Coordinates of C-alpha atoms and ligand atoms in Angstrom, one line a residue:
M98 CA 254.1 120.0 170.2
T99 CA 257.2 118.7 171.6
T100 CA 259.9 120.5 173.2
T101 CA 263.8 120.1 172.9
A102 CA 266.1 119.7 175.9
Q103 CA 269.7 120.6 175.8
P104 CA 272.0 117.8 174.9
A105 CA 273.4 116.2 178.0
A106 CA 277.0 116.3 176.6
P107 CA 278.6 118.5 174.2
G108 CA 278.2 116.9 170.7
A109 CA 275.2 114.7 171.6
Q110 CA 271.9 114.8 169.9
P111 CA 269.3 117.1 171.6
Q112 CA 266.6 115.1 173.3
E113 CA 263.1 115.5 172.0
L114 CA 260.6 115.6 175.0
A115 CA 256.9 115.5 175.3
D116 CA 254.8 116.8 178.2
G117 CA 251.7 115.7 179.8
V118 CA 249.7 118.1 177.6
D119 CA 251.3 116.5 174.4
L120 CA 250.4 113.0 175.6
V121 CA 246.9 113.7 176.5
I122 CA 246.2 115.4 173.1
D123 CA 248.0 112.7 171.2
A124 CA 246.3 109.8 173.1
L125 CA 242.8 111.3 172.4
R126 CA 243.6 111.9 168.7
L127 CA 245.0 108.4 168.4
N128 CA 241.6 107.1 169.3
G129 CA 239.7 109.3 166.9
I130 CA 238.5 111.7 169.5
D131 CA 238.5 115.1 167.7
T132 CA 236.3 117.3 169.8
I133 CA 236.5 118.7 173.4
F134 CA 233.8 120.6 175.1
G135 CA 235.0 122.5 178.1
L136 CA 236.0 125.9 179.8
P137 CA 239.5 126.9 180.2
G138 CA 241.4 127.9 183.3
I139 CA 244.0 126.6 185.7
P140 CA 245.5 124.2 185.0
I141 CA 244.0 123.2 181.6
T142 CA 244.2 126.4 179.6
D143 CA 247.2 125.4 177.7
L144 CA 245.6 122.0 177.1
T145 CA 242.7 123.8 175.3
R146 CA 244.9 125.9 173.3
R147 CA 247.2 123.3 172.2
A148 CA 244.3 120.7 171.4
Q149 CA 243.0 123.5 169.0
A150 CA 246.6 124.1 167.6
A151 CA 246.7 120.4 167.0
G152 CA 243.5 120.4 164.9
M153 CA 241.0 119.4 167.5
R154 CA 237.7 121.1 167.9
V155 CA 237.6 122.8 171.3
I156 CA 234.2 124.2 172.0
S157 CA 234.6 126.6 174.9
F158 CA 231.3 127.2 177.1
R159 CA 230.3 129.8 179.6
H160 CA 229.6 127.2 182.4
E161 CA 231.1 123.8 182.8
Q162 CA 227.6 122.1 183.4
S163 CA 226.6 123.0 179.9
A164 CA 230.0 121.7 178.5
G165 CA 229.3 118.5 180.4
Y166 CA 225.6 118.1 179.1
A167 CA 227.1 118.8 175.7
A168 CA 229.8 115.9 176.1
S169 CA 227.1 113.5 177.4
I170 CA 224.8 114.0 174.4
A171 CA 227.7 114.0 171.9
G172 CA 228.4 110.3 173.3
F173 CA 224.8 109.4 172.7
L174 CA 224.8 110.8 169.2
T175 CA 228.2 109.3 168.1
Q176 CA 228.9 106.1 170.3
Q177 CA 232.2 107.9 171.0
P178 CA 232.9 109.1 174.5
G179 CA 232.1 112.9 174.7
I180 CA 234.9 114.8 176.3
C181 CA 234.4 117.6 178.9
L182 CA 237.4 119.3 180.2
T183 CA 237.2 121.5 183.3
V184 CA 239.5 123.2 185.7
S185 CA 239.9 121.9 189.3
A186 CA 237.4 122.0 192.3
P187 CA 234.6 124.3 191.5
G188 CA 234.8 123.7 187.6
F189 CA 235.1 120.1 188.3
L190 CA 232.0 120.1 190.6
N191 CA 230.1 122.0 187.9
G192 CA 230.9 119.3 185.4
L193 CA 229.8 116.6 188.0
N194 CA 226.3 117.0 187.4
A195 CA 226.6 116.1 183.8
L196 CA 228.9 113.1 184.7
A197 CA 226.2 111.7 186.9
H198 CA 223.7 112.3 184.3
A199 CA 225.7 110.5 181.7
T200 CA 226.0 107.5 184.0
T201 CA 222.3 107.6 184.9
N202 CA 221.3 107.8 181.1
C203 CA 224.0 105.3 179.8
F204 CA 225.7 107.8 177.8
P205 CA 229.3 107.4 177.1
M206 CA 231.3 110.5 178.5
I207 CA 234.7 111.3 179.9
L208 CA 235.1 114.1 182.4
I209 CA 238.6 115.3 182.4
S210 CA 239.5 117.8 185.2
G211 CA 242.7 119.3 186.2
S212 CA 243.4 119.0 189.9
S213 CA 245.8 120.4 192.5
E214 CA 248.7 118.7 194.0
R215 CA 248.2 115.4 195.6
E216 CA 250.6 115.7 198.5
I217 CA 248.9 118.9 199.6
V218 CA 245.3 117.7 199.0
D219 CA 245.9 114.6 200.9
L220 CA 247.3 116.4 203.8
Q221 CA 244.7 119.0 203.7
Q222 CA 247.0 121.7 203.7
G223 CA 244.9 124.2 201.8
D224 CA 246.2 124.3 198.2
Y225 CA 244.6 126.4 195.5
E226 CA 241.2 124.9 194.7
E227 CA 241.9 121.9 196.9
L228 CA 239.5 119.0 196.7
D229 CA 239.9 115.2 196.6
Q230 CA 238.2 115.1 193.1
L231 CA 238.8 111.4 192.6
A232 CA 236.9 110.5 195.6
V233 CA 234.0 112.9 194.9
A234 CA 233.5 111.6 191.4
R235 CA 233.6 107.9 192.0
P236 CA 230.2 107.2 193.4
L237 CA 228.7 109.2 190.5
A238 CA 230.7 107.6 187.6
K239 CA 230.9 104.3 185.9
A240 CA 234.7 104.4 186.6
A241 CA 237.2 106.9 187.9
Y242 CA 240.9 107.1 187.4
R243 CA 243.8 109.4 188.3
V244 CA 247.1 109.5 186.3
L245 CA 250.3 110.5 188.3
H246 CA 252.9 109.7 185.6
A247 CA 253.3 111.0 182.1
R248 CA 254.2 107.5 181.0
D249 CA 250.8 106.4 182.3
I250 CA 248.6 108.8 180.1
G251 CA 248.2 106.4 177.3
V252 CA 246.8 103.7 179.8
G253 CA 244.6 106.3 181.7
I254 CA 242.8 107.3 178.3
A255 CA 242.6 104.0 177.1
R256 CA 240.9 102.6 180.2
A257 CA 238.6 105.7 180.4
I258 CA 237.5 105.1 176.7
R259 CA 236.8 101.3 177.3
A260 CA 235.0 102.1 180.6
A261 CA 232.8 104.7 178.9
V262 CA 231.8 102.7 175.7
S263 CA 232.0 99.2 176.6
G264 CA 228.9 97.1 177.9
R265 CA 226.4 99.6 179.5
P266 CA 228.0 103.0 178.5
G267 CA 228.3 105.7 181.3
G268 CA 230.3 108.6 182.6
V269 CA 233.9 108.1 183.5
Y270 CA 236.1 110.6 185.4
L271 CA 239.7 111.1 184.6
D272 CA 241.8 113.1 187.1
L273 CA 244.9 115.0 185.8
P274 CA 247.0 116.8 188.5
A275 CA 248.6 120.0 187.4
Q276 CA 252.0 118.6 187.8
L277 CA 251.3 115.7 185.5
L278 CA 250.5 118.2 182.6
A279 CA 254.0 119.8 183.0
Q280 CA 255.8 116.5 183.3
T281 CA 258.2 115.7 180.5
M282 CA 259.5 112.4 179.1
D283 CA 261.4 111.2 176.1
A284 CA 259.0 112.0 173.2
A285 CA 259.6 108.6 171.4
A286 CA 259.0 106.7 174.5
G287 CA 255.9 108.9 175.2
R288 CA 254.5 108.0 171.7
N289 CA 255.2 104.4 172.2
S290 CA 253.4 104.5 175.6
L291 CA 250.0 105.6 173.9
I292 CA 247.4 103.0 173.2
K293 CA 245.0 103.0 170.4
V294 CA 242.1 101.0 171.9
V295 CA 241.1 97.8 169.7
D296 CA 237.4 97.1 169.7
P297 CA 236.4 99.5 172.6
A298 CA 232.7 98.2 172.5
P299 CA 232.9 94.7 171.6
R300 CA 229.7 93.1 170.4
Q301 CA 228.1 90.9 173.0
I302 CA 226.3 87.9 171.5
P303 CA 223.2 86.6 173.2
A304 CA 223.1 83.0 174.4
P305 CA 221.1 80.8 171.9
E306 CA 218.9 79.5 174.7
A307 CA 217.9 83.0 175.8
V308 CA 216.9 83.9 172.3
Q309 CA 214.9 80.7 172.0
R310 CA 213.2 81.2 175.3
A311 CA 212.4 84.8 174.2
L312 CA 211.0 83.6 170.8
E313 CA 208.7 81.1 172.4
L314 CA 207.2 83.6 174.8
L315 CA 206.6 86.0 171.9
K316 CA 205.0 83.3 169.8
S317 CA 202.6 82.6 172.5
A318 CA 201.4 86.1 172.8
K319 CA 197.9 87.2 171.9
R320 CA 198.5 90.8 172.8
P321 CA 202.2 91.4 172.1
L322 CA 203.7 94.8 172.6
I323 CA 207.2 96.1 172.0
I324 CA 208.7 99.1 173.9
L325 CA 211.8 100.8 172.4
G326 CA 213.9 102.8 174.9
K327 CA 216.8 105.2 174.2
G328 CA 219.3 102.3 174.5
A329 CA 217.8 101.0 171.2
A330 CA 218.4 104.5 169.7
Y331 CA 221.8 104.5 171.0
A332 CA 222.7 100.9 169.6
R333 CA 222.2 102.1 165.8
A334 CA 220.6 98.8 165.1
D335 CA 218.0 100.8 163.1
D336 CA 217.6 98.4 160.2
E337 CA 217.3 95.3 162.5
I338 CA 214.7 97.1 164.8
R339 CA 212.6 98.1 161.9
A340 CA 212.8 94.6 160.4
L341 CA 211.8 92.9 163.6
I342 CA 208.8 95.3 164.1
E343 CA 207.6 95.1 160.5
R344 CA 208.1 91.3 160.1
T345 CA 206.4 90.4 163.3
G346 CA 203.6 93.1 162.9
I347 CA 203.8 93.8 166.6
P348 CA 202.7 97.2 167.7
Y349 CA 205.4 99.3 169.4
L350 CA 205.7 102.2 171.8
P351 CA 208.8 104.4 171.6
M352 CA 210.1 105.9 174.8
S353 CA 210.9 109.7 174.4
M354 CA 214.3 109.6 172.9
A355 CA 213.5 106.4 170.9
K356 CA 210.8 108.5 169.1
G357 CA 211.8 108.5 165.2
L358 CA 213.5 105.1 165.3
L359 CA 210.7 104.4 163.1
P360 CA 208.5 107.3 162.2
D361 CA 205.9 108.2 164.8
T362 CA 203.3 108.1 161.9
H363 CA 204.2 104.3 161.5
E364 CA 200.9 102.3 161.5
Q365 CA 202.2 100.0 164.2
C366 CA 203.2 102.9 166.4
A367 CA 200.9 102.8 169.5
S368 CA 201.9 106.0 171.2
A369 CA 198.4 107.3 170.7
A370 CA 196.9 104.4 172.5
R371 CA 199.5 104.0 175.4
S372 CA 197.1 103.9 178.2
Y373 CA 195.3 101.1 176.3
V374 CA 198.3 98.9 175.2
L375 CA 200.2 98.9 178.6
P376 CA 197.5 97.4 180.7
G377 CA 196.1 95.4 177.6
A378 CA 199.3 93.5 176.5
D379 CA 200.1 90.1 177.5
V380 CA 203.7 89.8 176.5
V381 CA 205.9 92.9 176.4
M382 CA 209.4 93.0 174.8
L383 CA 211.4 95.8 176.2
I384 CA 214.4 96.7 173.8
G385 CA 216.9 99.1 175.5
A386 CA 214.3 100.4 178.0
R387 CA 214.4 100.1 181.8
L388 CA 211.2 99.5 183.9
N389 CA 212.0 102.6 185.9
W390 CA 209.6 105.3 187.0
L391 CA 209.0 106.5 183.4
L392 CA 207.4 103.1 182.9
S393 CA 205.6 103.2 186.4
H394 CA 208.2 100.3 187.3
G395 CA 206.1 97.6 185.5
K396 CA 203.4 97.7 187.9
G397 CA 200.2 99.6 189.2
R398 CA 197.2 100.7 187.4
T399 CA 199.3 101.8 184.4
W400 CA 199.9 98.2 183.7
G401 CA 196.5 96.9 184.8
G402 CA 197.5 96.1 188.4
K403 CA 194.7 96.5 191.0
G404 CA 196.7 98.9 193.2
A405 CA 199.9 100.9 192.9
K406 CA 202.1 98.0 193.9
D407 CA 200.3 95.1 192.0
R408 CA 201.7 94.0 188.7
G409 CA 199.5 93.4 185.9
A410 CA 199.2 90.0 183.9
Q411 CA 202.1 90.7 181.6
K412 CA 205.1 88.6 180.9
F413 CA 208.2 90.5 180.0
I414 CA 211.0 89.9 177.6
Q415 CA 214.0 92.3 178.2
I416 CA 216.8 92.9 175.7
D417 CA 219.5 94.7 177.4
I418 CA 223.3 94.8 177.6
S419 CA 223.5 94.7 181.2
P420 CA 223.0 91.3 182.9
Q421 CA 221.9 93.1 186.1
E422 CA 219.0 95.0 184.5
A423 CA 216.5 92.1 184.6
D424 CA 214.1 91.8 187.7
S425 CA 215.0 95.3 188.9
N426 CA 211.3 96.0 189.3
V427 CA 209.3 93.1 188.3
R428 CA 210.0 89.5 187.2
I429 CA 211.5 89.2 183.7
D430 CA 210.3 86.0 182.2
A431 CA 212.8 86.0 179.2
P432 CA 215.9 88.1 179.7
V433 CA 218.1 88.4 176.6
V434 CA 221.5 90.0 177.5
G435 CA 223.6 91.2 174.8
D436 CA 224.0 94.2 172.5
I437 CA 220.8 95.3 170.8
G438 CA 222.1 94.7 167.2
S439 CA 223.2 91.1 167.9
C440 CA 220.1 90.3 170.0
V441 CA 217.6 91.5 167.4
A442 CA 219.5 90.0 164.6
A443 CA 219.4 86.7 166.5
L444 CA 215.7 87.0 167.2
L445 CA 215.2 87.6 163.3
A446 CA 217.3 84.6 162.4
G447 CA 215.1 82.6 164.7
M448 CA 211.9 83.8 163.0
A449 CA 213.3 82.8 159.6
A450 CA 211.1 79.8 159.3
G451 CA 207.9 81.9 159.8
F452 CA 206.3 83.9 162.6
G453 CA 202.6 84.6 163.0
R454 CA 201.0 88.1 163.0
P455 CA 199.4 89.3 166.2
P456 CA 195.6 88.5 166.4
T457 CA 193.6 91.1 164.4
D458 CA 191.2 91.9 167.3
W459 CA 194.2 93.2 169.3
L460 CA 195.5 95.3 166.5
G461 CA 191.9 96.3 165.6
S462 CA 191.2 97.6 169.0
I463 CA 194.6 99.5 169.2
A464 CA 193.6 101.1 165.8
E465 CA 190.4 102.2 166.9
R466 CA 191.7 103.9 170.3
K467 CA 194.5 105.4 168.2
S468 CA 192.3 107.1 165.6
G469 CA 189.9 108.3 168.4
N470 CA 192.8 110.0 170.2
I471 CA 194.4 111.4 167.0
E472 CA 191.1 113.1 166.1
K473 CA 190.8 114.6 169.6
M474 CA 194.4 115.8 169.4
A475 CA 193.7 117.3 165.9
E476 CA 190.8 119.2 167.2
M477 CA 192.9 120.6 170.1
L478 CA 195.6 121.6 167.7
A479 CA 193.3 123.3 165.3
R480 CA 191.9 125.8 167.9
N481 CA 193.5 129.1 167.8
P482 CA 193.2 130.7 171.2
A483 CA 194.6 134.2 172.0
P484 CA 197.1 134.2 173.7
M485 CA 198.7 131.2 172.3
N486 CA 198.6 128.0 174.4
F487 CA 201.0 125.1 174.3
H488 CA 198.9 123.1 171.6
S489 CA 198.6 126.2 169.1
A490 CA 202.3 126.9 169.5
L491 CA 203.4 123.2 169.2
N492 CA 201.2 122.7 166.1
V493 CA 203.6 125.0 164.4
V494 CA 206.7 123.2 165.9
R495 CA 205.1 119.9 164.6
D496 CA 204.9 121.2 161.0
I497 CA 208.3 122.8 161.1
V498 CA 209.9 119.4 162.3
K499 CA 207.8 117.4 159.7
A500 CA 209.2 119.6 157.0
N501 CA 212.6 119.3 158.4
P502 CA 212.9 115.6 159.5
D503 CA 216.5 115.8 159.7
A504 CA 216.7 118.5 162.4
I505 CA 217.5 117.6 165.9
L506 CA 214.9 118.4 168.5
V507 CA 216.0 119.5 171.9
N508 CA 213.3 119.6 174.5
E509 CA 213.2 120.6 178.2
G510 CA 210.8 121.9 180.7
A511 CA 207.7 120.7 182.5
N512 CA 204.6 121.4 180.3
A513 CA 207.0 122.3 177.4
L514 CA 208.4 119.0 177.6
D515 CA 205.3 116.9 178.1
F516 CA 203.2 118.6 175.4
T517 CA 206.0 118.5 172.9
R518 CA 206.7 114.8 173.4
S519 CA 203.0 114.0 172.6
I520 CA 202.4 116.4 169.8
V521 CA 205.6 116.8 167.7
D522 CA 206.1 113.7 165.7
M523 CA 209.6 112.5 165.0
Y524 CA 210.6 110.8 161.7
Q525 CA 214.4 109.8 162.1
P526 CA 216.4 107.9 164.6
R527 CA 218.1 110.0 167.3
K528 CA 216.6 113.2 166.4
R529 CA 214.9 113.9 169.8
I530 CA 217.1 114.6 172.8
D531 CA 215.7 115.7 175.9
V532 CA 215.8 115.6 179.8
G533 CA 216.3 111.9 179.9
T534 CA 216.1 109.4 182.9
W535 CA 216.2 112.1 185.7
G536 CA 213.9 114.5 183.9
I537 CA 216.3 117.3 184.7
M538 CA 216.3 120.8 183.5
G539 CA 219.7 122.6 182.3
I540 CA 220.5 120.2 179.6
G541 CA 219.1 122.8 176.8
M542 CA 221.9 124.9 175.4
G543 CA 224.7 122.3 176.0
Y544 CA 222.6 119.8 174.0
C545 CA 222.0 122.3 171.1
V546 CA 225.7 123.1 170.9
A547 CA 226.8 119.5 170.7
A548 CA 224.0 118.4 168.5
A549 CA 225.0 121.1 165.9
V550 CA 228.7 120.5 166.4
V551 CA 228.7 116.8 166.1
T552 CA 226.0 116.3 163.4
G553 CA 226.1 119.4 161.4
K554 CA 222.3 119.4 161.3
P555 CA 220.0 122.2 162.1
V556 CA 218.7 122.2 165.8
I557 CA 215.4 123.2 167.0
A558 CA 215.0 123.7 170.9
V559 CA 211.6 123.8 172.5
E560 CA 212.3 125.2 175.9
G561 CA 210.2 126.2 178.9
D562 CA 211.0 129.5 180.2
S563 CA 212.1 128.1 183.4
A564 CA 214.2 125.4 181.8
F565 CA 215.9 127.9 179.5
G566 CA 217.2 129.8 182.5
F567 CA 219.5 127.1 183.6
S568 CA 221.6 127.4 180.4
G569 CA 220.6 130.7 178.9
M570 CA 224.0 132.3 178.9
E571 CA 225.2 129.7 176.4
V572 CA 223.3 131.6 173.7
E573 CA 226.6 133.5 173.5
T574 CA 228.3 130.3 172.8
I575 CA 225.8 129.4 170.1
C576 CA 226.5 132.8 168.4
R577 CA 230.3 132.6 168.9
Y578 CA 230.3 129.3 166.9
D579 CA 227.6 130.5 164.7
L580 CA 225.6 127.3 165.1
P581 CA 222.3 126.8 163.1
V582 CA 220.1 126.7 166.3
C583 CA 216.7 127.7 166.6
I584 CA 215.5 128.2 170.2
V585 CA 211.8 128.6 171.1
V586 CA 211.2 129.9 174.6
M587 CA 207.7 129.0 175.6
N588 CA 207.2 132.0 177.8
N589 CA 204.3 131.7 180.2
N590 CA 205.9 134.0 182.8
G591 CA 206.9 131.4 185.2
V592 CA 207.7 127.8 186.6
Y593 CA 204.7 125.7 185.4
R594 CA 202.5 128.9 185.0
G595 CA 202.9 132.6 185.5
V596 CA 199.9 133.2 187.7
D597 CA 200.9 132.5 191.3
V598 CA 200.9 135.4 193.6
N599 CA 202.5 136.0 197.0
P600 CA 199.8 135.2 199.5
T601 CA 201.0 137.7 202.2
G602 CA 200.7 140.4 199.8
G603 CA 204.4 141.3 200.3
R604 CA 206.8 142.8 197.8
D605 CA 208.5 139.5 196.8
A606 CA 207.2 137.7 193.8
A607 CA 205.7 134.2 194.2
P608 CA 208.3 131.5 194.1
T609 CA 207.3 130.2 190.8
A610 CA 206.7 133.5 189.1
F611 CA 209.1 135.4 186.8
V612 CA 209.2 138.8 185.4
K613 CA 206.2 139.3 183.4
G614 CA 206.4 139.8 179.5
A615 CA 210.2 139.1 179.5
R616 CA 211.9 139.5 176.0
Y617 CA 214.2 136.3 176.0
D618 CA 214.7 137.1 172.3
R619 CA 216.9 140.1 173.1
I620 CA 219.4 137.9 174.9
M621 CA 220.1 136.4 171.4
E622 CA 220.3 139.8 169.8
A623 CA 222.9 141.0 172.3
F624 CA 225.3 138.5 170.8
G625 CA 224.4 139.1 167.2
G626 CA 221.9 136.3 166.6
A627 CA 218.3 136.9 165.4
G628 CA 215.7 137.5 168.0
A629 CA 211.9 137.2 167.2
H630 CA 208.8 137.9 169.3
A631 CA 205.9 135.7 168.5
A632 CA 202.4 136.4 169.9
T633 CA 200.4 134.3 167.4
P634 CA 201.0 130.8 165.6
A635 CA 201.6 132.6 162.3
Q636 CA 204.3 134.9 163.8
L637 CA 205.9 131.8 165.3
R638 CA 205.7 129.9 162.0
R639 CA 207.4 132.8 159.9
A640 CA 210.2 133.1 162.4
M641 CA 210.9 129.2 162.6
E642 CA 210.8 129.0 158.8
E643 CA 213.3 131.9 158.7
A644 CA 215.5 130.4 161.3
V645 CA 215.8 127.1 159.6
R646 CA 216.3 128.6 156.0
S647 CA 218.9 131.0 157.3
R648 CA 220.6 128.6 159.7
R649 CA 221.4 131.6 161.9
P650 CA 221.3 131.4 165.8
T651 CA 217.8 132.4 166.5
L652 CA 215.8 132.7 169.7
I653 CA 212.0 133.2 169.4
N654 CA 210.2 134.5 172.4
A655 CA 206.7 132.5 172.1
V656 CA 204.2 134.3 174.2
I657 CA 202.0 131.6 175.9
D658 CA 199.0 132.0 178.0
E659 CA 200.3 132.5 181.6
S660 CA 197.5 130.5 183.0
A661 CA 198.3 127.5 180.5
G662 CA 200.1 124.6 182.1
T663 CA 199.8 122.2 185.1
E664 CA 201.9 122.1 188.2
S665 CA 204.9 119.8 187.4
G666 CA 203.5 118.9 184.0
R667 CA 202.4 115.3 183.9
I668 CA 204.2 114.2 186.9
T669 CA 202.1 116.1 189.5
S670 CA 201.7 112.8 191.4
L671 CA 205.5 112.8 192.2
N672 CA 204.9 116.2 194.3
P673 CA 203.0 114.9 197.3
A674 CA 202.4 118.4 198.7
A675 CA 200.7 119.5 195.5
R676 CA 198.7 116.4 195.5
K677 CA 196.9 117.5 198.5
K678 CA 195.9 120.8 197.1
Ligands
LIG661 P1 214.5 104.9 178.3 O1 214.5 106.0 179.4 O2 214.3 105.5 176.9 O3 213.2 104.0 178.7 P2 216.7 103.6 179.5 O4 217.7 104.7 179.6 O5 215.8 103.4 180.7 O6 215.8 104.0 178.3 O7 217.2 102.2 179.3 C1 218.2 102.1 178.2 C2 218.8 100.6 178.4 O8 219.5 100.4 177.1 C3 219.7 100.6 179.6 O9 219.4 99.5 180.5 C4 221.1 100.1 178.9 O10 221.8 99.1 179.7 C5 220.6 99.5 177.6 N1 221.6 99.8 176.4 C6 222.3 100.9 176.1 N2 223.2 100.6 175.1 C7 222.8 99.3 174.7 C8 223.2 98.4 173.7 N3 224.2 98.8 172.8 N4 222.7 97.2 173.6 C9 221.8 96.7 174.5 N5 221.3 97.5 175.6 C10 221.8 98.8 175.6

């Protein structure tokens, strides 16, 4: 929308003007960005209204943290920066958690926040919602920019887009002071100042000698292993990755959000023999996965080391877009720096002349471990205790996901996370989105909204009752936009478990205990969605089938044995005080 100023002189043509809001909207649309996740308020309310009027999708949340998480995962799912729009100071701070999350997880996202007047903020004169937002955001973002003049909006948005998606993706902060949004300039000059970013995430071709080094190491392996991380899922090099794995015959382990890049039921998938292949492998090729805490830093007993700090005997190949990633935890013998599509294609080209399959004794012993563990798991899943435990409930989820392989599975919690990851198989790429690198809670409903909005696919969320609480009010958002989201709350009455009691005998509940027998399903009903209460696997199955069939917003309160679950799920060892118990 442009405004018209009075002609400067009688008889002169009226001048067409554009303001900051026009230019922000036009700059985003020029770059193919058609969705904003946010929460209106001073000074960006009009920006949300006018963005919608201009044909953008504006998804309005109840809390900025959820809008931010939505933007971050939209970035992962689309390779375009997800946009989160917030008000100044407190709204900005609420969005900051997600900005840091995007940076940590290598998701492209732009947090755009309105801010107060620079002159007053810098002299600390006490403006409305005064905060030096740029300074606060900078250490948590891959890049942070502020635009002071309407004529620079095009550059500001172009820089933010490039910073978010090029190289290792991350979170970018863009500060838009209130006065900027009201600033006007000649509309034609404004249009001319906008930039359509050319090739925002250029391919990065690996050096031939790096590819050769990696190939030689891989060829020398007697017990090779490939680890796929969420960088591999993000890169959308699905065909190349499948070709590499199937042509080499090398067993692979998917990290949590890489599950489904190849179906978890693939015969080369070694997930069910994880504790055998990590210490057993002699050459490990990491593709878009970091050797951080989720992989025990590449050392210790997990990897066959003798103590917590010793490395095993493995040699590592690491494919990563970041040249700084190699050697961050242990020596990387063959780093291959580039984008995953180009790197994997180069490896495949180098194998064209032939590449031997891994020795059969390695494959045979993995297959043996796998079938033993799969059998044990099948026994656990077949049991039908009353009340339900995580296994009997997740056995149902496992079947529903198998029957709906294009549904997106959102997952957060402690036990609800760990059990789901190992029990529920995924069949297609980028269908599992979860707590990510930090293992945080609170992503749940924001992820559900974004996944449904940007993919149009049905969404199934498996939520711990504690995890759900962090973003539960967004159930209203899900109902308001009538999204095909089925939430299953694994309700065991507390954090980890619901059995703790106050040792003093006082009135206050124990810190980890919630209201017993809570009916989370009624929260969904309050906003017009479908609620269901499931005390048995049969009830859970019926409710999930109906939710997927109807595509109605649904929340199923799945009653789980309150004594089921362990402290901190599978990461009890990170909780030193609990370890001593
Ligand atoms: P996971 O938690 O699944 O192990 P991480 O988040 O630790 O995965 O690792 C993802 C890695 O992928 C990061 O080091 C990041 O630099 C890398 N990465 C992201 N996108 C690409 C890409 N397009 N090409 C190559 N590497 C990428």
